[in-house]
Amino acid sequence: MTVKISHTPEIKTFFEEVAGLGHAEGNPRFKQIILRVLQDTARLIEDLEVSEDEFWQAVSYLNRLGGRNEAGLLAAGLGIEHFLDLLQDAKDQQAGLCGGTPRTIEGPLYVAGAPLSEGEARMDDGTDPGVVMFLQGQVFDAEGKPLAGATVDLWHANTQGTYSYFDATQSEFNLRRRIVTDAEGRYRARSIVPSGYGCDPQGPTQECLDLLGRHGQRPAHVHFFISAPGHRHLTTQINFEGDKYLWDDFAYATRDGLIGELRFVEGAAPARDRGVQGDRFAELEFDFTLQAAVAPEAEERSHRPRALQD
């Protein structure tokens, strides 16, 4: 029979001491969170009869996870980042906030400070032989009026499934741009069709997924931050219709309303008309609708740590 002591007064007092509740110094909110983590960890160890070997293997895993900077990747892979979206959806519903383009996960690969353009931009540096993609659309407010001056911050992977900054072989801010919408709320970008990607097969995230019997693949997608004065910041991404992993994304980012149709155009003449070498390119049109901001802080994106904070 398993001995359980986590609910005893002695252990309760011990964890309160560990969490600093007896000290005036420190952060009260942090103390509250740490106390709960300690209590729940102790109960998990007892309830599942976690052995000392299993516990220290978990500690070693966390060390390796941090050493590879994959904690954000694992948070997505275990569905925690998607849960945060679902929780916010539920809060919005309770508060009567509805409408607009759905949110979905940011992921761990955003880099602040991408070049800013008016109306349109070219995102690729011309070195990747991928299929040229023309991406465009409009940003609307909740009443369906075009939003001039909105900022469309977008980023995506190359044809190898890697992202600039994190992939040192790519040029600075390759496939990353910020576009300010024109008078009709339009944005236009020339880029290349991105590839999906998978977790590093030798990395700790895939190690965890292997033990869960799961793959670590993502469909091809384009990330977006959409913002405009007086409107709620939107974090979202577009996945492509027909992708093998569209509804089998290890990061659970695919949502209804966020699937774009990538249309391939064949022929030398139409390619030439668009300034494309060769005889094939792709088009994708996607519009966004923003909610009104109920408070000034709603206009800002979350303050999670990111590369090259701005």
PDB file of C-alpha atoms in Angstrom, residues 118-243:
ATOM      1  CA  GLU A 118       3.636  50.280 -46.746  1.00  0.00           C
ATOM      2  CA  GLY A 119       0.971  48.232 -48.504  1.00  0.00           C
ATOM      3  CA  GLU A 120       3.178  45.484 -49.909  1.00  0.00           C
ATOM      4  CA  ALA A 121       6.491  43.726 -49.448  1.00  0.00           C
ATOM      5  CA  ARG A 122       8.707  41.025 -50.826  1.00  0.00           C
ATOM      6  CA  MET A 123       9.524  38.579 -48.049  1.00  0.00           C
ATOM      7  CA  ASP A 124      12.123  36.212 -49.532  1.00  0.00           C
ATOM      8  CA  ASP A 125      15.719  37.052 -50.393  1.00  0.00           C
ATOM      9  CA  GLY A 126      15.654  35.179 -53.710  1.00  0.00           C
ATOM     10  CA  THR A 127      17.977  32.350 -52.681  1.00  0.00           C
ATOM     11  CA  ASP A 128      15.372  29.641 -52.061  1.00  0.00           C
ATOM     12  CA  PRO A 129      14.234  27.896 -55.284  1.00  0.00           C
ATOM     13  CA  GLY A 130      10.713  27.406 -53.944  1.00  0.00           C
ATOM     14  CA  VAL A 131       7.496  28.198 -55.781  1.00  0.00           C
ATOM     15  CA  VAL A 132       6.724  31.924 -55.747  1.00  0.00           C
ATOM     16  CA  MET A 133       3.656  32.716 -53.631  1.00  0.00           C
ATOM     17  CA  PHE A 134       1.566  35.880 -53.831  1.00  0.00           C
ATOM     18  CA  LEU A 135      -0.284  36.389 -50.555  1.00  0.00           C
ATOM     19  CA  GLN A 136      -2.812  39.175 -50.186  1.00  0.00           C
ATOM     20  CA  GLY A 137      -5.987  40.179 -48.430  1.00  0.00           C
ATOM     21  CA  GLN A 138      -7.776  42.842 -46.434  1.00  0.00           C
ATOM     22  CA  VAL A 139      -8.110  43.676 -42.770  1.00  0.00           C
ATOM     23  CA  PHE A 140     -11.609  44.649 -41.604  1.00  0.00           C
ATOM     24  CA  ASP A 141     -13.132  45.930 -38.392  1.00  0.00           C
ATOM     25  CA  ALA A 142     -16.055  44.227 -36.658  1.00  0.00           C
ATOM     26  CA  GLU A 143     -18.560  46.127 -38.848  1.00  0.00           C
ATOM     27  CA  GLY A 144     -16.869  44.963 -42.038  1.00  0.00           C
ATOM     28  CA  LYS A 145     -15.151  48.252 -42.842  1.00  0.00           C
ATOM     29  CA  PRO A 146     -11.597  48.104 -44.217  1.00  0.00           C
ATOM     30  CA  LEU A 147      -8.936  49.079 -41.705  1.00  0.00           C
ATOM     31  CA  ALA A 148      -6.318  51.377 -43.184  1.00  0.00           C
ATOM     32  CA  GLY A 149      -3.055  51.582 -41.255  1.00  0.00           C
ATOM     33  CA  ALA A 150      -3.318  48.160 -39.633  1.00  0.00           C
ATOM     34  CA  THR A 151      -0.026  46.326 -39.170  1.00  0.00           C
ATOM     35  CA  VAL A 152       0.213  42.821 -40.633  1.00  0.00           C
ATOM     36  CA  ASP A 153       3.252  41.123 -39.088  1.00  0.00           C
ATOM     37  CA  LEU A 154       3.820  37.787 -40.835  1.00  0.00           C
ATOM     38  CA  TRP A 155       6.466  35.096 -40.860  1.00  0.00           C
ATOM     39  CA  HIS A 156       6.883  31.554 -42.156  1.00  0.00           C
ATOM     40  CA  ALA A 157       9.358  28.759 -42.864  1.00  0.00           C
ATOM     41  CA  ASN A 158      11.374  28.195 -46.036  1.00  0.00           C
ATOM     42  CA  THR A 159      11.123  25.118 -48.269  1.00  0.00           C
ATOM     43  CA  GLN A 160      13.227  23.163 -45.770  1.00  0.00           C
ATOM     44  CA  GLY A 161      10.861  23.938 -42.918  1.00  0.00           C
ATOM     45  CA  THR A 162      13.307  26.225 -41.082  1.00  0.00           C
ATOM     46  CA  TYR A 163      13.019  29.852 -39.961  1.00  0.00           C
ATOM     47  CA  SER A 164      15.465  32.717 -40.312  1.00  0.00           C
ATOM     48  CA  TYR A 165      17.317  33.750 -37.140  1.00  0.00           C
ATOM     49  CA  PHE A 166      16.988  30.204 -35.792  1.00  0.00           C
ATOM     50  CA  ASP A 167      18.531  28.878 -39.021  1.00  0.00           C
ATOM     51  CA  ALA A 168      21.880  30.644 -39.417  1.00  0.00           C
ATOM     52  CA  THR A 169      22.081  29.785 -43.127  1.00  0.00           C
ATOM     53  CA  GLN A 170      19.253  32.211 -43.931  1.00  0.00           C
ATOM     54  CA  SER A 171      19.656  35.960 -44.332  1.00  0.00           C
ATOM     55  CA  GLU A 172      18.460  38.325 -41.634  1.00  0.00           C
ATOM     56  CA  PHE A 173      14.649  38.571 -41.477  1.00  0.00           C
ATOM     57  CA  ASN A 174      14.236  36.287 -44.486  1.00  0.00           C
ATOM     58  CA  LEU A 175      10.524  35.425 -44.823  1.00  0.00           C
ATOM     59  CA  ARG A 176       9.616  37.915 -42.086  1.00  0.00           C
ATOM     60  CA  ARG A 177       7.910  41.249 -42.802  1.00  0.00           C
ATOM     61  CA  ARG A 178       5.556  43.847 -41.359  1.00  0.00           C
ATOM     62  CA  ILE A 179       3.120  45.439 -43.792  1.00  0.00           C
ATOM     63  CA  VAL A 180       0.949  48.475 -43.063  1.00  0.00           C
ATOM     64  CA  THR A 181      -2.382  48.158 -44.861  1.00  0.00           C
ATOM     65  CA  ASP A 182      -3.319  50.721 -47.516  1.00  0.00           C
ATOM     66  CA  ALA A 183      -6.396  52.949 -47.655  1.00  0.00           C
ATOM     67  CA  GLU A 184      -8.566  49.919 -48.491  1.00  0.00           C
ATOM     68  CA  GLY A 185      -7.139  47.824 -45.667  1.00  0.00           C
ATOM     69  CA  ARG A 186      -5.141  45.714 -48.139  1.00  0.00           C
ATOM     70  CA  TYR A 187      -1.818  43.974 -47.654  1.00  0.00           C
ATOM     71  CA  ARG A 188       0.185  42.247 -50.382  1.00  0.00           C
ATOM     72  CA  ALA A 189       3.251  40.050 -50.064  1.00  0.00           C
ATOM     73  CA  ARG A 190       5.429  38.160 -52.512  1.00  0.00           C
ATOM     74  CA  SER A 191       7.125  35.169 -50.925  1.00  0.00           C
ATOM     75  CA  ILE A 192       7.618  31.446 -51.518  1.00  0.00           C
ATOM     76  CA  VAL A 193       5.351  28.530 -50.642  1.00  0.00           C
ATOM     77  CA  PRO A 194       6.552  27.346 -47.222  1.00  0.00           C
ATOM     78  CA  SER A 195       7.061  23.781 -46.160  1.00  0.00           C
ATOM     79  CA  GLY A 196       5.743  22.144 -43.046  1.00  0.00           C
ATOM     80  CA  TYR A 197       8.310  20.864 -40.610  1.00  0.00           C
ATOM     81  CA  GLY A 198       8.927  18.312 -37.920  1.00  0.00           C
ATOM     82  CA  CYS A 199      10.594  18.306 -34.530  1.00  0.00           C
ATOM     83  CA  ASP A 200      14.259  17.378 -34.480  1.00  0.00           C
ATOM     84  CA  PRO A 201      14.206  13.534 -34.385  1.00  0.00           C
ATOM     85  CA  GLN A 202      17.066  13.637 -31.873  1.00  0.00           C
ATOM     86  CA  GLY A 203      15.591  16.414 -29.728  1.00  0.00           C
ATOM     87  CA  PRO A 204      13.845  16.166 -26.349  1.00  0.00           C
ATOM     88  CA  THR A 205      10.434  17.209 -27.716  1.00  0.00           C
ATOM     89  CA  GLN A 206      10.364  14.332 -30.180  1.00  0.00           C
ATOM     90  CA  GLU A 207      11.670  12.044 -27.433  1.00  0.00           C
ATOM     91  CA  CYS A 208       8.588  12.893 -25.393  1.00  0.00           C
ATOM     92  CA  LEU A 209       6.274  12.495 -28.382  1.00  0.00           C
ATOM     93  CA  ASP A 210       7.814   9.090 -29.171  1.00  0.00           C
ATOM     94  CA  LEU A 211       6.930   7.915 -25.667  1.00  0.00           C
ATOM     95  CA  LEU A 212       3.372   9.130 -26.300  1.00  0.00           C
ATOM     96  CA  GLY A 213       3.235   7.289 -29.626  1.00  0.00           C
ATOM     97  CA  ARG A 214       2.834  10.567 -31.537  1.00  0.00           C
ATOM     98  CA  HIS A 215       4.543  12.178 -34.524  1.00  0.00           C
ATOM     99  CA  GLY A 216       6.027  15.682 -34.400  1.00  0.00           C
ATOM    100  CA  GLN A 217       4.953  17.055 -37.794  1.00  0.00           C
ATOM    101  CA  ARG A 218       3.294  20.365 -38.649  1.00  0.00           C
ATOM    102  CA  PRO A 219       1.437  21.328 -41.834  1.00  0.00           C
ATOM    103  CA  ALA A 220       2.704  24.217 -43.960  1.00  0.00           C
ATOM    104  CA  HIS A 221       1.482  27.504 -42.508  1.00  0.00           C
ATOM    105  CA  VAL A 222       1.964  31.254 -42.281  1.00  0.00           C
ATOM    106  CA  HIS A 223       1.977  33.062 -38.925  1.00  0.00           C
ATOM    107  CA  PHE A 224       0.339  36.452 -38.348  1.00  0.00           C
ATOM    108  CA  PHE A 225       0.125  39.204 -35.788  1.00  0.00           C
ATOM    109  CA  ILE A 226      -2.577  41.694 -36.839  1.00  0.00           C
ATOM    110  CA  SER A 227      -2.933  44.974 -34.969  1.00  0.00           C
ATOM    111  CA  ALA A 228      -4.613  48.363 -35.392  1.00  0.00           C
ATOM    112  CA  PRO A 229      -5.329  51.278 -33.029  1.00  0.00           C
ATOM    113  CA  GLY A 230      -8.572  50.740 -31.149  1.00  0.00           C
ATOM    114  CA  HIS A 231      -8.706  47.057 -32.029  1.00  0.00           C
ATOM    115  CA  ARG A 232      -7.851  43.846 -30.259  1.00  0.00           C
ATOM    116  CA  HIS A 233      -4.516  42.351 -31.189  1.00  0.00           C
ATOM    117  CA  LEU A 234      -4.866  39.090 -33.108  1.00  0.00           C
ATOM    118  CA  THR A 235      -2.382  36.215 -33.023  1.00  0.00           C
ATOM    119  CA  THR A 236      -3.199  33.601 -35.632  1.00  0.00           C
ATOM    120  CA  GLN A 237      -1.933  31.543 -38.559  1.00  0.00           C
ATOM    121  CA  ILE A 238      -3.159  30.160 -41.872  1.00  0.00           C
ATOM    122  CA  ASN A 239      -2.831  26.505 -42.802  1.00  0.00           C
ATOM    123  CA  PHE A 240      -3.251  25.251 -46.366  1.00  0.00           C
ATOM    124  CA  GLU A 241      -6.168  23.183 -47.636  1.00  0.00           C
ATOM    125  CA  GLY A 242      -5.102  19.679 -48.662  1.00  0.00           C
ATOM    126  CA  ASP A 243      -1.966  19.452 -46.534  1.00  0.00           C
TER     127      ASP A 243
END
